[in-house]
Amino acid sequence: MFYAGGMNNDVHAIVDEQLRRARQRYTGGRRQLVQLLIDAGRPVTIPELQEIGARQSQSSLYRNLATLEQCGAVRRLASTDDVARYELTEELSEHHHHLLCSSCGRLEDVVLPPRIERALAEAAEEARRQTDFDVDSHRFELVGTCATCN
Amino acid sequence: MFYAGGMNNDVHAIVDEQLRRARQRYTGGRRQLVQLLIDAGRPVTIPELQEIGARQSQSSLYRNLATLEQCGAVRRLASTDDVARYELTEELSEHHHHLLCSSCGRLEDVVLPPRIERALAEAAEEARRQTDFDVDSHRFELVGTCATCN
DNA sequence: CTCCGTGCAAACTTTTTGCAACGGG
DNA sequence: CCCGTTGCAAAAAGTTTGCACGGAG
């Protein structure tokens, strides 16, 4: 099965290219970070990255994630707890939205059927007309309680 | 024109009742805070509250906002910068969504027409079926660039 | 040889907390 | 009086930065 940018084998090649464009290197640490983000399948925190085996100092984690964010490979998210979470950009993953646990701040990915995505896009278009913001994307979040906090 | 809970005159009375239920007092500082949130008309940060005339110490701002959050009068939001923003809950304001400036983290309120709200509710219902999260609400955010950052 | 990337420790920002004083009911 | 509330200062939590070393090109 194919979907744009979703095949793990390709992800590293794309990130390599993205970094190259920004005149930066795809080091071992950065590669491992990208692999951990692929494996996680949801936005993860710095402590979580350390738990699942990131073998680099905390400052390198911050710096590498910032670098990957600047080159367009990673997106940084703020949740309800004040711990940043990181995920691959949609260029490297599948278009998705998030479930947010209002108790612990955990985020999970959710993929919606095309019919719903069309409705959301339509809603965004309507909303854009009502504002002087220069709107370029939208986010849809489901807020609730995760399995752990339940 | 009437809409549930939206009349400023009533807001203070409702907050008073909410605090009373939580066995806490509606002090002058808290009342001023609620009035500032009404006037702001969008989620504001602690520094912004100080700029617009909140006359209490920073620690009291944090504590009073936490108290108001616990009793259901205020909602705390995380944005892209790592500064918390506060707004009145929808019980005290109008149902709305947010515009998010990806450059500075500023949030603005936006009210969508009922037709769009129905589509969003439908999308949320569909999404809820796809997860083990106990979903109880949804958020729709328009991401873009605000007038100042433009 | 030259930089970029790294680890460590210190600095910085935002938020929380301890403590003593204040004040309304 | 009693106990919730406040201000101040210190502490805590998360993130960023300075610096010196090491390794890749």
PDB file of C-alpha atoms in Angstrom, chain B residues 5-121:
ATOM      1  CA  GLY B   5     -24.352  33.567  29.790  1.00  0.00           C
ATOM      2  CA  GLY B   6     -23.083  36.230  27.481  1.00  0.00           C
ATOM      3  CA  MET B   7     -24.345  39.294  29.253  1.00  0.00           C
ATOM      4  CA  ASN B   8     -21.521  40.900  31.190  1.00  0.00           C
ATOM      5  CA  ASN B   9     -23.784  41.873  34.059  1.00  0.00           C
ATOM      6  CA  ASP B  10     -24.511  38.251  34.755  1.00  0.00           C
ATOM      7  CA  VAL B  11     -20.958  36.972  34.461  1.00  0.00           C
ATOM      8  CA  HIS B  12     -19.843  38.185  37.862  1.00  0.00           C
ATOM      9  CA  ALA B  13     -22.912  36.710  39.498  1.00  0.00           C
ATOM     10  CA  ILE B  14     -22.213  33.332  37.938  1.00  0.00           C
ATOM     11  CA  VAL B  15     -18.544  33.389  38.908  1.00  0.00           C
ATOM     12  CA  ASP B  16     -19.551  34.340  42.427  1.00  0.00           C
ATOM     13  CA  GLU B  17     -21.776  31.292  42.543  1.00  0.00           C
ATOM     14  CA  GLN B  18     -19.092  29.038  41.048  1.00  0.00           C
ATOM     15  CA  LEU B  19     -16.555  30.183  43.628  1.00  0.00           C
ATOM     16  CA  ARG B  20     -19.079  29.814  46.412  1.00  0.00           C
ATOM     17  CA  ARG B  21     -19.676  26.204  45.411  1.00  0.00           C
ATOM     18  CA  ALA B  22     -15.911  25.690  45.684  1.00  0.00           C
ATOM     19  CA  ARG B  23     -15.942  27.409  49.074  1.00  0.00           C
ATOM     20  CA  GLN B  24     -13.834  30.302  47.885  1.00  0.00           C
ATOM     21  CA  ARG B  25     -14.371  34.049  47.891  1.00  0.00           C
ATOM     22  CA  TYR B  26     -14.959  36.424  45.029  1.00  0.00           C
ATOM     23  CA  THR B  27     -12.325  38.926  46.091  1.00  0.00           C
ATOM     24  CA  GLY B  28     -11.629  42.243  44.435  1.00  0.00           C
ATOM     25  CA  GLY B  29      -8.603  40.825  42.656  1.00  0.00           C
ATOM     26  CA  ARG B  30     -10.577  37.931  41.230  1.00  0.00           C
ATOM     27  CA  ARG B  31     -13.408  40.171  40.167  1.00  0.00           C
ATOM     28  CA  GLN B  32     -11.006  42.485  38.372  1.00  0.00           C
ATOM     29  CA  LEU B  33      -9.398  39.506  36.684  1.00  0.00           C
ATOM     30  CA  VAL B  34     -12.758  38.319  35.370  1.00  0.00           C
ATOM     31  CA  GLN B  35     -13.565  41.826  34.136  1.00  0.00           C
ATOM     32  CA  LEU B  36     -10.221  42.030  32.331  1.00  0.00           C
ATOM     33  CA  LEU B  37     -10.942  38.704  30.660  1.00  0.00           C
ATOM     34  CA  ILE B  38     -14.376  39.939  29.579  1.00  0.00           C
ATOM     35  CA  ASP B  39     -12.850  43.129  28.164  1.00  0.00           C
ATOM     36  CA  ALA B  40      -9.996  41.345  26.406  1.00  0.00           C
ATOM     37  CA  GLY B  41     -12.335  39.232  24.288  1.00  0.00           C
ATOM     38  CA  ARG B  42      -9.530  36.809  23.544  1.00  0.00           C
ATOM     39  CA  PRO B  43      -7.197  34.552  25.536  1.00  0.00           C
ATOM     40  CA  VAL B  44      -4.550  36.615  27.311  1.00  0.00           C
ATOM     41  CA  THR B  45      -1.211  35.926  28.989  1.00  0.00           C
ATOM     42  CA  ILE B  46      -0.081  36.904  32.471  1.00  0.00           C
ATOM     43  CA  PRO B  47       2.160  39.689  31.120  1.00  0.00           C
ATOM     44  CA  GLU B  48      -0.765  40.985  29.068  1.00  0.00           C
ATOM     45  CA  LEU B  49      -2.985  41.015  32.143  1.00  0.00           C
ATOM     46  CA  GLN B  50      -0.361  43.113  33.903  1.00  0.00           C
ATOM     47  CA  GLU B  51      -0.180  45.517  30.958  1.00  0.00           C
ATOM     48  CA  ILE B  52      -3.917  46.050  30.879  1.00  0.00           C
ATOM     49  CA  GLY B  53      -3.990  46.957  34.533  1.00  0.00           C
ATOM     50  CA  ALA B  54      -4.192  43.890  36.740  1.00  0.00           C
ATOM     51  CA  ARG B  55      -3.141  45.272  40.099  1.00  0.00           C
ATOM     52  CA  GLN B  56      -1.942  42.224  41.944  1.00  0.00           C
ATOM     53  CA  SER B  57       1.318  40.370  42.249  1.00  0.00           C
ATOM     54  CA  GLN B  58       2.330  37.840  39.651  1.00  0.00           C
ATOM     55  CA  SER B  59       1.943  34.990  42.102  1.00  0.00           C
ATOM     56  CA  SER B  60      -1.574  36.120  42.927  1.00  0.00           C
ATOM     57  CA  LEU B  61      -2.381  36.227  39.226  1.00  0.00           C
ATOM     58  CA  TYR B  62      -1.267  32.629  38.862  1.00  0.00           C
ATOM     59  CA  ARG B  63      -3.086  31.564  42.001  1.00  0.00           C
ATOM     60  CA  ASN B  64      -6.306  33.393  41.231  1.00  0.00           C
ATOM     61  CA  LEU B  65      -6.394  32.109  37.683  1.00  0.00           C
ATOM     62  CA  ALA B  66      -5.822  28.585  38.992  1.00  0.00           C
ATOM     63  CA  THR B  67      -8.654  29.029  41.484  1.00  0.00           C
ATOM     64  CA  LEU B  68     -10.955  30.388  38.783  1.00  0.00           C
ATOM     65  CA  GLU B  69      -9.979  27.478  36.568  1.00  0.00           C
ATOM     66  CA  GLN B  70     -10.787  24.950  39.275  1.00  0.00           C
ATOM     67  CA  CYS B  71     -14.231  26.392  39.883  1.00  0.00           C
ATOM     68  CA  GLY B  72     -15.028  26.340  36.170  1.00  0.00           C
ATOM     69  CA  ALA B  73     -14.882  30.058  35.356  1.00  0.00           C
ATOM     70  CA  VAL B  74     -11.599  30.156  33.482  1.00  0.00           C
ATOM     71  CA  ARG B  75      -9.865  27.946  30.969  1.00  0.00           C
ATOM     72  CA  ARG B  76      -6.101  27.770  30.598  1.00  0.00           C
ATOM     73  CA  LEU B  77      -4.707  27.271  27.107  1.00  0.00           C
ATOM     74  CA  ALA B  78      -1.252  26.439  25.827  1.00  0.00           C
ATOM     75  CA  SER B  79      -0.141  28.103  22.621  1.00  0.00           C
ATOM     76  CA  THR B  80       2.938  27.780  20.446  1.00  0.00           C
ATOM     77  CA  ASP B  81       5.099  30.070  22.494  1.00  0.00           C
ATOM     78  CA  ASP B  82       5.365  28.663  25.978  1.00  0.00           C
ATOM     79  CA  VAL B  83       3.256  31.250  27.701  1.00  0.00           C
ATOM     80  CA  ALA B  84      -0.102  30.153  29.070  1.00  0.00           C
ATOM     81  CA  ARG B  85      -3.209  32.014  27.984  1.00  0.00           C
ATOM     82  CA  TYR B  86      -6.436  32.353  29.907  1.00  0.00           C
ATOM     83  CA  GLU B  87     -10.023  32.916  28.837  1.00  0.00           C
ATOM     84  CA  LEU B  88     -13.479  32.658  30.359  1.00  0.00           C
ATOM     85  CA  THR B  89     -15.124  29.265  29.954  1.00  0.00           C
ATOM     86  CA  GLU B  90     -17.973  28.968  27.476  1.00  0.00           C
ATOM     87  CA  GLU B  91     -20.400  28.906  30.359  1.00  0.00           C
ATOM     88  CA  LEU B  92     -19.502  32.569  30.767  1.00  0.00           C
ATOM     89  CA  SER B  93     -18.949  33.537  27.166  1.00  0.00           C
ATOM     90  CA  GLU B  94     -20.091  32.515  23.736  1.00  0.00           C
ATOM     91  CA  HIS B  95     -19.222  29.216  22.070  1.00  0.00           C
ATOM     92  CA  HIS B  96     -16.253  29.973  19.848  1.00  0.00           C
ATOM     93  CA  HIS B  97     -13.068  28.676  18.286  1.00  0.00           C
ATOM     94  CA  HIS B  98      -9.595  30.166  17.941  1.00  0.00           C
ATOM     95  CA  LEU B  99      -7.340  31.703  15.413  1.00  0.00           C
ATOM     96  CA  LEU B 100      -3.722  30.904  16.230  1.00  0.00           C
ATOM     97  CA  CYS B 101      -0.814  33.006  14.996  1.00  0.00           C
ATOM     98  CA  SER B 102       1.959  30.521  14.318  1.00  0.00           C
ATOM     99  CA  SER B 103       4.486  33.325  14.477  1.00  0.00           C
ATOM    100  CA  CYS B 104       3.791  34.889  17.888  1.00  0.00           C
ATOM    101  CA  GLY B 105       1.340  32.484  19.509  1.00  0.00           C
ATOM    102  CA  ARG B 106      -1.438  35.047  19.783  1.00  0.00           C
ATOM    103  CA  LEU B 107      -4.969  33.657  19.939  1.00  0.00           C
ATOM    104  CA  GLU B 108      -8.158  35.347  18.807  1.00  0.00           C
ATOM    105  CA  ASP B 109     -11.741  34.239  19.137  1.00  0.00           C
ATOM    106  CA  VAL B 110     -13.878  33.362  16.140  1.00  0.00           C
ATOM    107  CA  VAL B 111     -17.565  32.478  16.101  1.00  0.00           C
ATOM    108  CA  LEU B 112     -18.731  30.188  13.302  1.00  0.00           C
ATOM    109  CA  PRO B 113     -22.188  29.908  11.761  1.00  0.00           C
ATOM    110  CA  PRO B 114     -24.443  27.058  12.973  1.00  0.00           C
ATOM    111  CA  ARG B 115     -24.096  25.145   9.716  1.00  0.00           C
ATOM    112  CA  ILE B 116     -20.347  24.888  10.219  1.00  0.00           C
ATOM    113  CA  GLU B 117     -20.746  24.020  13.883  1.00  0.00           C
ATOM    114  CA  ARG B 118     -22.987  21.127  12.893  1.00  0.00           C
ATOM    115  CA  ALA B 119     -20.339  19.873  10.463  1.00  0.00           C
ATOM    116  CA  LEU B 120     -17.698  20.068  13.192  1.00  0.00           C
ATOM    117  CA  ALA B 121     -19.891  18.216  15.652  1.00  0.00           C
TER     118      ALA B 121
END
